[in-house]
PDB file of C-alpha atoms in Angstrom:
ATOM      1  CA  MET A   1      -5.753   9.809 -12.607  1.00 64.00           C
ATOM      2  CA  THR A   2      -3.937  11.237  -9.615  1.00 90.00           C
ATOM      3  CA  ILE A   3      -1.740   8.745  -7.777  1.00 94.00           C
ATOM      4  CA  VAL A   4      -0.039   9.583  -4.491  1.00 96.00           C
ATOM      5  CA  VAL A   5       3.036   7.572  -3.536  1.00 97.00           C
ATOM      6  CA  VAL A   6       3.865   7.691   0.163  1.00 97.00           C
ATOM      7  CA  CYS A   7       7.393   6.559   1.009  1.00 96.00           C
ATOM      8  CA  ALA A   8       8.017   5.626   4.648  1.00 93.00           C
ATOM      9  CA  GLY A   9      11.360   4.991   6.294  1.00 87.00           C
ATOM     10  CA  GLY A  10      11.635   1.182   6.394  1.00 88.00           C
ATOM     11  CA  PRO A  11      14.600  -0.746   4.943  1.00 90.00           C
ATOM     12  CA  LYS A  12      15.628   0.651   1.548  1.00 89.00           C
ATOM     13  CA  GLN A  13      15.930  -2.798  -0.038  1.00 90.00           C
ATOM     14  CA  GLU A  14      12.198  -3.322   0.537  1.00 90.00           C
ATOM     15  CA  LEU A  15      11.057  -0.236  -1.382  1.00 91.00           C
ATOM     16  CA  CYS A  16       9.003  -0.565  -4.536  1.00 90.00           C
ATOM     17  CA  SER A  17      10.417   0.497  -7.894  1.00 88.00           C
ATOM     18  CA  PHE A  18       9.660   4.169  -8.526  1.00 89.00           C
ATOM     19  CA  SER A  19      10.434   4.073 -12.254  1.00 86.00           C
ATOM     20  CA  SER A  20       6.891   3.411 -13.469  1.00 80.00           C
ATOM     21  CA  PHE A  21       5.410   6.097 -11.207  1.00 84.00           C
ATOM     22  CA  GLN A  22       7.783   8.786 -12.474  1.00 73.00           C
ATOM     23  CA  GLN A  23       6.139   8.572 -15.900  1.00 70.00           C
ATOM     24  CA  GLN A  24       2.641   9.295 -14.588  1.00 72.00           C
ATOM     25  CA  ASP A  25       0.697  12.055 -12.866  1.00 81.00           C
ATOM     26  CA  VAL A  26       2.067  11.178  -9.436  1.00 93.00           C
ATOM     27  CA  VAL A  27       2.434  13.085  -6.174  1.00 95.00           C
ATOM     28  CA  PHE A  28       5.280  11.908  -3.915  1.00 95.00           C
ATOM     29  CA  ILE A  29       5.144  12.304  -0.133  1.00 96.00           C
ATOM     30  CA  GLY A  30       8.054  11.442   2.134  1.00 93.00           C
ATOM     31  CA  ALA A  31       7.276  10.207   5.641  1.00 91.00           C
ATOM     32  CA  ASP A  32      10.227  10.823   7.968  1.00 88.00           C
ATOM     33  CA  ARG A  33      13.282   9.022   6.516  1.00 89.00           C
ATOM     34  CA  GLY A  34      11.226   8.156   3.450  1.00 91.00           C
ATOM     35  CA  ALA A  35      11.749  11.745   2.283  1.00 91.00           C
ATOM     36  CA  LEU A  36      15.495  11.091   2.150  1.00 91.00           C
ATOM     37  CA  TYR A  37      14.925   7.842   0.246  1.00 93.00           C
ATOM     38  CA  LEU A  38      12.940   9.702  -2.422  1.00 94.00           C
ATOM     39  CA  LEU A  39      15.686  12.291  -2.824  1.00 93.00           C
ATOM     40  CA  GLU A  40      18.284   9.537  -3.134  1.00 92.00           C
ATOM     41  CA  HIS A  41      16.211   8.170  -6.045  1.00 93.00           C
ATOM     42  CA  GLY A  42      16.235  11.555  -7.750  1.00 91.00           C
ATOM     43  CA  ILE A  43      12.646  12.367  -6.750  1.00 92.00           C
ATOM     44  CA  THR A  44      11.775  15.690  -5.139  1.00 91.00           C
ATOM     45  CA  PRO A  45       8.881  15.132  -2.718  1.00 93.00           C
ATOM     46  CA  HIS A  46       5.831  17.313  -3.127  1.00 93.00           C
ATOM     47  CA  ALA A  47       5.508  17.190   0.670  1.00 93.00           C
ATOM     48  CA  ILE A  48       7.398  15.788   3.642  1.00 93.00           C
ATOM     49  CA  VAL A  49       5.772  14.793   6.924  1.00 89.00           C
ATOM     50  CA  GLY A  50       6.911  13.378  10.258  1.00 85.00           C
ATOM     51  CA  ASP A  51       8.878  13.943  13.446  1.00 81.00           C
ATOM     52  CA  PHE A  52      12.146  13.138  11.598  1.00 81.00           C
ATOM     53  CA  ASP A  53      13.664  11.403  14.596  1.00 80.00           C
ATOM     54  CA  SER A  54      15.395   8.932  12.273  1.00 82.00           C
ATOM     55  CA  LEU A  55      17.436  11.635  10.495  1.00 82.00           C
ATOM     56  CA  THR A  56      20.709  13.185  11.570  1.00 84.00           C
ATOM     57  CA  ASP A  57      20.815  16.983  11.857  1.00 85.00           C
ATOM     58  CA  GLU A  58      22.639  17.157   8.531  1.00 86.00           C
ATOM     59  CA  GLU A  59      20.112  14.881   6.802  1.00 87.00           C
ATOM     60  CA  TYR A  60      17.235  16.854   8.294  1.00 83.00           C
ATOM     61  CA  GLN A  61      18.568  20.180   7.005  1.00 85.00           C
ATOM     62  CA  PHE A  62      19.104  18.662   3.561  1.00 89.00           C
ATOM     63  CA  VAL A  63      15.587  17.228   3.385  1.00 85.00           C
ATOM     64  CA  MET A  64      13.930  20.395   4.621  1.00 85.00           C
ATOM     65  CA  ALA A  65      15.634  22.449   1.924  1.00 85.00           C
ATOM     66  CA  GLN A  66      14.093  20.385  -0.892  1.00 84.00           C
ATOM     67  CA  THR A  67      10.398  21.318  -0.619  1.00 84.00           C
ATOM     68  CA  ASN A  68       8.202  24.162   0.546  1.00 81.00           C
ATOM     69  CA  ASP A  69       5.542  21.822   1.953  1.00 84.00           C
ATOM     70  CA  GLN A  70       6.989  20.632   5.267  1.00 77.00           C
ATOM     71  CA  GLN A  71       5.118  19.396   8.298  1.00 72.00           C
ATOM     72  CA  ARG A  72       7.130  18.523  11.389  1.00 71.00           C
ATOM     73  CA  PHE A  73       5.432  16.988  14.417  1.00 65.00           C
ATOM     74  CA  GLN A  74       6.501  16.227  17.966  1.00 64.00           C
ATOM     75  CA  GLU A  75       7.754  12.697  18.662  1.00 64.00           C
ATOM     76  CA  GLU A  76       5.031  12.274  21.284  1.00 62.00           C
ATOM     77  CA  LYS A  77       1.864  12.005  19.189  1.00 67.00           C
ATOM     78  CA  ASN A  78      -1.075   9.667  18.633  1.00 64.00           C
ATOM     79  CA  GLU A  79      -0.425   9.080  14.919  1.00 76.00           C
ATOM     80  CA  THR A  80       2.552   7.389  13.314  1.00 85.00           C
ATOM     81  CA  ASP A  81       4.544   9.293  10.699  1.00 86.00           C
ATOM     82  CA  THR A  82       3.021   6.982   8.100  1.00 91.00           C
ATOM     83  CA  ASP A  83      -0.499   7.814   9.289  1.00 92.00           C
ATOM     84  CA  LEU A  84       0.231  11.526   9.003  1.00 91.00           C
ATOM     85  CA  ALA A  85       1.589  11.057   5.481  1.00 93.00           C
ATOM     86  CA  LEU A  86      -1.478   9.041   4.455  1.00 96.00           C
ATOM     87  CA  LEU A  87      -3.769  11.777   5.754  1.00 93.00           C
ATOM     88  CA  LYS A  88      -1.712  14.295   3.786  1.00 94.00           C
ATOM     89  CA  ALA A  89      -2.142  12.123   0.688  1.00 96.00           C
ATOM     90  CA  TYR A  90      -5.925  12.585   0.792  1.00 95.00           C
ATOM     91  CA  THR A  91      -5.564  16.362   0.460  1.00 94.00           C
ATOM     92  CA  TYR A  92      -4.545  15.790  -3.173  1.00 94.00           C
ATOM     93  CA  ALA A  93      -7.913  14.114  -3.964  1.00 94.00           C
ATOM     94  CA  PRO A  94      -6.237  10.968  -5.338  1.00 95.00           C
ATOM     95  CA  GLN A  95      -7.804   7.966  -6.982  1.00 95.00           C
ATOM     96  CA  GLU A  96      -4.979   5.726  -5.781  1.00 95.00           C
ATOM     97  CA  ILE A  97      -2.550   5.817  -2.851  1.00 97.00           C
ATOM     98  CA  VAL A  98       0.550   3.618  -2.879  1.00 97.00           C
ATOM     99  CA  LEU A  99       2.439   3.087   0.378  1.00 97.00           C
ATOM    100  CA  THR A 100       5.995   1.750   0.373  1.00 96.00           C
ATOM    101  CA  GLY A 101       8.786   1.549   2.931  1.00 94.00           C
ATOM    102  CA  VAL A 102       6.732  -0.218   5.613  1.00 94.00           C
ATOM    103  CA  THR A 103       7.915  -3.831   5.175  1.00 93.00           C
ATOM    104  CA  GLY A 104      11.041  -5.741   6.103  1.00 88.00           C
ATOM    105  CA  GLY A 105      11.790  -3.845   9.295  1.00 84.00           C
ATOM    106  CA  ARG A 106       9.904  -3.501  12.561  1.00 86.00           C
ATOM    107  CA  LEU A 107       6.862  -5.763  12.619  1.00 91.00           C
ATOM    108  CA  ASP A 108       4.880  -3.330  14.765  1.00 90.00           C
ATOM    109  CA  HIS A 109       5.320  -0.628  12.115  1.00 87.00           C
ATOM    110  CA  TYR A 110       4.217  -3.055   9.401  1.00 91.00           C
ATOM    111  CA  GLU A 111       1.159  -4.145  11.381  1.00 92.00           C
ATOM    112  CA  ALA A 112       0.262  -0.513  12.079  1.00 91.00           C
ATOM    113  CA  ALA A 113       0.505   0.292   8.356  1.00 92.00           C
ATOM    114  CA  VAL A 114      -1.729  -2.647   7.392  1.00 94.00           C
ATOM    115  CA  ARG A 115      -4.324  -1.609   9.959  1.00 94.00           C
ATOM    116  CA  SER A 116      -4.197   1.971   8.723  1.00 94.00           C
ATOM    117  CA  ILE A 117      -4.851   1.117   5.086  1.00 96.00           C
ATOM    118  CA  TYR A 118      -7.620  -1.273   6.164  1.00 96.00           C
ATOM    119  CA  ARG A 119      -9.338   1.496   8.116  1.00 95.00           C
ATOM    120  CA  LEU A 120      -8.819   4.107   5.404  1.00 96.00           C
ATOM    121  CA  GLN A 121     -10.032   1.767   2.658  1.00 96.00           C
ATOM    122  CA  LYS A 122     -13.309   1.321   4.529  1.00 95.00           C
ATOM    123  CA  GLU A 123     -13.614   5.063   5.174  1.00 95.00           C
ATOM    124  CA  HIS A 124     -12.751   6.035   1.583  1.00 96.00           C
ATOM    125  CA  PRO A 125     -13.965   3.205  -0.687  1.00 95.00           C
ATOM    126  CA  GLN A 126     -13.564   5.373  -3.798  1.00 95.00           C
ATOM    127  CA  VAL A 127      -9.771   5.559  -3.292  1.00 96.00           C
ATOM    128  CA  GLU A 128      -7.649   2.469  -3.949  1.00 96.00           C
ATOM    129  CA  LEU A 129      -4.937   1.900  -1.327  1.00 97.00           C
ATOM    130  CA  LYS A 130      -1.970  -0.433  -1.772  1.00 97.00           C
ATOM    131  CA  ILE A 131       1.170  -1.448   0.085  1.00 97.00           C
ATOM    132  CA  ILE A 132       3.930  -2.281  -2.399  1.00 95.00           C
ATOM    133  CA  ASN A 133       7.485  -3.467  -1.832  1.00 93.00           C
ATOM    134  CA  HIS A 134      10.107  -5.006  -4.145  1.00 91.00           C
ATOM    135  CA  ALA A 135       8.195  -8.290  -4.471  1.00 92.00           C
ATOM    136  CA  ASN A 136       4.596  -7.898  -3.304  1.00 95.00           C
ATOM    137  CA  MET A 137       1.476  -5.785  -3.538  1.00 95.00           C
ATOM    138  CA  LEU A 138      -1.134  -5.856  -0.781  1.00 97.00           C
ATOM    139  CA  GLN A 139      -4.589  -4.292  -0.737  1.00 97.00           C
ATOM    140  CA  PHE A 140      -8.042  -4.711   0.783  1.00 97.00           C
ATOM    141  CA  LEU A 141     -11.102  -5.372  -1.359  1.00 97.00           C
ATOM    142  CA  LEU A 142     -14.639  -4.473  -0.315  1.00 97.00           C
ATOM    143  CA  PRO A 143     -17.737  -6.484  -1.349  1.00 97.00           C
ATOM    144  CA  GLY A 144     -18.539  -6.336  -5.048  1.00 96.00           C
ATOM    145  CA  THR A 145     -16.845  -7.354  -8.289  1.00 97.00           C
ATOM    146  CA  HIS A 146     -13.177  -6.523  -8.867  1.00 97.00           C
ATOM    147  CA  THR A 147     -11.274  -6.882 -12.130  1.00 97.00           C
ATOM    148  CA  ILE A 148      -7.636  -7.880 -11.605  1.00 96.00           C
ATOM    149  CA  PHE A 149      -5.353  -7.160 -14.526  1.00 95.00           C
ATOM    150  CA  ALA A 150      -2.448  -9.479 -15.275  1.00 93.00           C
ATOM    151  CA  ASP A 151       0.960  -8.072 -14.381  1.00 90.00           C
ATOM    152  CA  ASP A 152       4.260  -9.834 -15.022  1.00 85.00           C
ATOM    153  CA  ARG A 153       5.642  -8.317 -11.822  1.00 85.00           C
ATOM    154  CA  TYR A 154       3.048 -10.164  -9.737  1.00 91.00           C
ATOM    155  CA  ARG A 155       2.471 -13.666 -11.022  1.00 92.00           C
ATOM    156  CA  TYR A 156       0.844 -15.122  -7.925  1.00 95.00           C
ATOM    157  CA  LEU A 157      -2.470 -14.058  -6.473  1.00 96.00           C
ATOM    158  CA  SER A 158      -3.720 -14.898  -2.975  1.00 97.00           C
ATOM    159  CA  PHE A 159      -6.878 -14.057  -1.048  1.00 98.00           C
ATOM    160  CA  PHE A 160      -7.429 -14.060   2.724  1.00 97.00           C
ATOM    161  CA  ALA A 161     -10.396 -13.268   4.945  1.00 95.00           C
ATOM    162  CA  HIS A 162      -9.807 -10.277   7.201  1.00 92.00           C
ATOM    163  CA  GLU A 163     -11.697 -10.207  10.511  1.00 89.00           C
ATOM    164  CA  GLU A 164     -14.660 -12.235   9.211  1.00 93.00           C
ATOM    165  CA  PRO A 165     -15.388 -14.885   6.547  1.00 96.00           C
ATOM    166  CA  ILE A 166     -15.826 -13.769   2.946  1.00 97.00           C
ATOM    167  CA  GLN A 167     -19.046 -15.075   1.430  1.00 97.00           C
ATOM    168  CA  ASP A 168     -20.186 -15.978  -2.097  1.00 97.00           C
ATOM    169  CA  VAL A 169     -16.666 -15.854  -3.529  1.00 97.00           C
ATOM    170  CA  THR A 170     -16.561 -16.307  -7.297  1.00 98.00           C
ATOM    171  CA  LEU A 171     -13.198 -16.328  -9.100  1.00 98.00           C
ATOM    172  CA  ARG A 172     -13.024 -16.172 -12.888  1.00 97.00           C
ATOM    173  CA  GLN A 173     -10.226 -16.287 -15.492  1.00 97.00           C
ATOM    174  CA  VAL A 174      -7.787 -17.697 -12.952  1.00 97.00           C
ATOM    175  CA  LYS A 175      -6.089 -21.074 -12.704  1.00 96.00           C
ATOM    176  CA  TYR A 176      -8.337 -22.178  -9.835  1.00 96.00           C
ATOM    177  CA  GLU A 177     -11.870 -20.871 -10.319  1.00 96.00           C
ATOM    178  CA  THR A 178     -14.610 -20.933  -7.679  1.00 97.00           C
ATOM    179  CA  THR A 179     -18.342 -20.219  -7.607  1.00 97.00           C
ATOM    180  CA  ASN A 180     -20.154 -18.888  -4.522  1.00 97.00           C
ATOM    181  CA  GLU A 181     -17.675 -20.329  -2.033  1.00 96.00           C
ATOM    182  CA  GLU A 182     -16.467 -19.029   1.328  1.00 97.00           C
ATOM    183  CA  ILE A 183     -13.016 -17.901   2.412  1.00 97.00           C
ATOM    184  CA  SER A 184     -13.016 -18.697   6.104  1.00 96.00           C
ATOM    185  CA  LEU A 185     -10.744 -17.177   8.727  1.00 94.00           C
ATOM    186  CA  GLY A 186      -7.458 -19.030   9.024  1.00 90.00           C
ATOM    187  CA  THR A 187      -7.636 -20.916   5.728  1.00 92.00           C
ATOM    188  CA  SER A 188      -4.727 -20.996   3.282  1.00 91.00           C
ATOM    189  CA  ARG A 189      -6.760 -22.623   0.502  1.00 92.00           C
ATOM    190  CA  PHE A 190      -6.935 -19.468  -1.618  1.00 96.00           C
ATOM    191  CA  THR A 191      -3.160 -18.973  -1.767  1.00 96.00           C
ATOM    192  CA  SER A 192      -1.052 -18.855  -4.971  1.00 95.00           C
ATOM    193  CA  ASN A 193      -3.624 -18.591  -7.713  1.00 96.00           C
ATOM    194  CA  GLU A 194      -2.706 -17.249 -11.174  1.00 96.00           C
ATOM    195  CA  ILE A 195      -4.502 -15.092 -13.738  1.00 96.00           C
ATOM    196  CA  ILE A 196      -5.235 -16.729 -17.089  1.00 95.00           C
ATOM    197  CA  GLY A 197      -5.093 -14.214 -19.939  1.00 93.00           C
ATOM    198  CA  THR A 198      -5.135 -10.451 -19.580  1.00 95.00           C
ATOM    199  CA  SER A 199      -7.351 -10.206 -16.516  1.00 96.00           C
ATOM    200  CA  GLY A 200      -9.231 -12.169 -13.891  1.00 96.00           C
ATOM    201  CA  SER A 201     -11.906 -11.228 -11.394  1.00 97.00           C
ATOM    202  CA  ILE A 202     -13.157 -11.817  -7.893  1.00 98.00           C
ATOM    203  CA  SER A 203     -16.651 -11.088  -6.631  1.00 98.00           C
ATOM    204  CA  PHE A 204     -18.115 -11.577  -3.161  1.00 98.00           C
ATOM    205  CA  SER A 205     -21.124 -10.369  -1.209  1.00 97.00           C
ATOM    206  CA  HIS A 206     -19.878  -9.988   2.355  1.00 96.00           C
ATOM    207  CA  GLY A 207     -16.602  -9.581   4.232  1.00 96.00           C
ATOM    208  CA  ILE A 208     -13.272  -7.847   3.673  1.00 96.00           C
ATOM    209  CA  CYS A 209     -10.743  -9.519   1.377  1.00 97.00           C
ATOM    210  CA  LEU A 210      -7.000  -9.096   1.838  1.00 97.00           C
ATOM    211  CA  MET A 211      -5.459  -9.621  -1.615  1.00 97.00           C
ATOM    212  CA  ILE A 212      -1.716 -10.168  -1.970  1.00 97.00           C
ATOM    213  CA  ARG A 213       0.022 -10.325  -5.348  1.00 96.00           C
ATOM    214  CA  SER A 214       3.601 -11.643  -5.424  1.00 95.00           C
ATOM    215  CA  ILE A 215       6.475 -12.336  -7.779  1.00 90.00           C
ATOM    216  CA  ASP A 216       7.865 -15.854  -8.203  1.00 72.00           C
TER     217      ASP A 216
END
């Protein structure tokens, strides 16, 4: 399974752990300052993308010397650096895209990243997209049945309606199970659930579900 990890240039302390990805078939893409973050973690990016306005001249020259796949764009553009890196990620025909480096800093950049993965998840339902930082994993689920495997890194499991209510919600093998219920807009009722055993599941017939998994 091909996984693409896109590292953006948000606060370093918010980045996900790269250790587990380095042991898999993973492509790393650096978006702007995220390319420098990858190199600081001992990871050579397969590609680097952005306008690089957050790098000094010295940092820019260093980053550019590390890979043959470089795409530099003008600062005045319609897409964010993160958007450009996500589009680059699809050229590797991945089954999963992980985005990190978009939390803990500017809220407009975080909101833009969430909207981007929402749009791309709808456009490419066969590719799983996630935002991961040091303590959370966020992704959008489309209607259907989804198996959620237990993970010690993410004990808590929360579900939220995105843009419209989620209908016929059935939760199984979790602490708080439901059958054919609705997650309405604005409710916090489906926050902080927990998987019982090795895996749980959620199924629903209509709507878009924002799932957030968090550590204690």
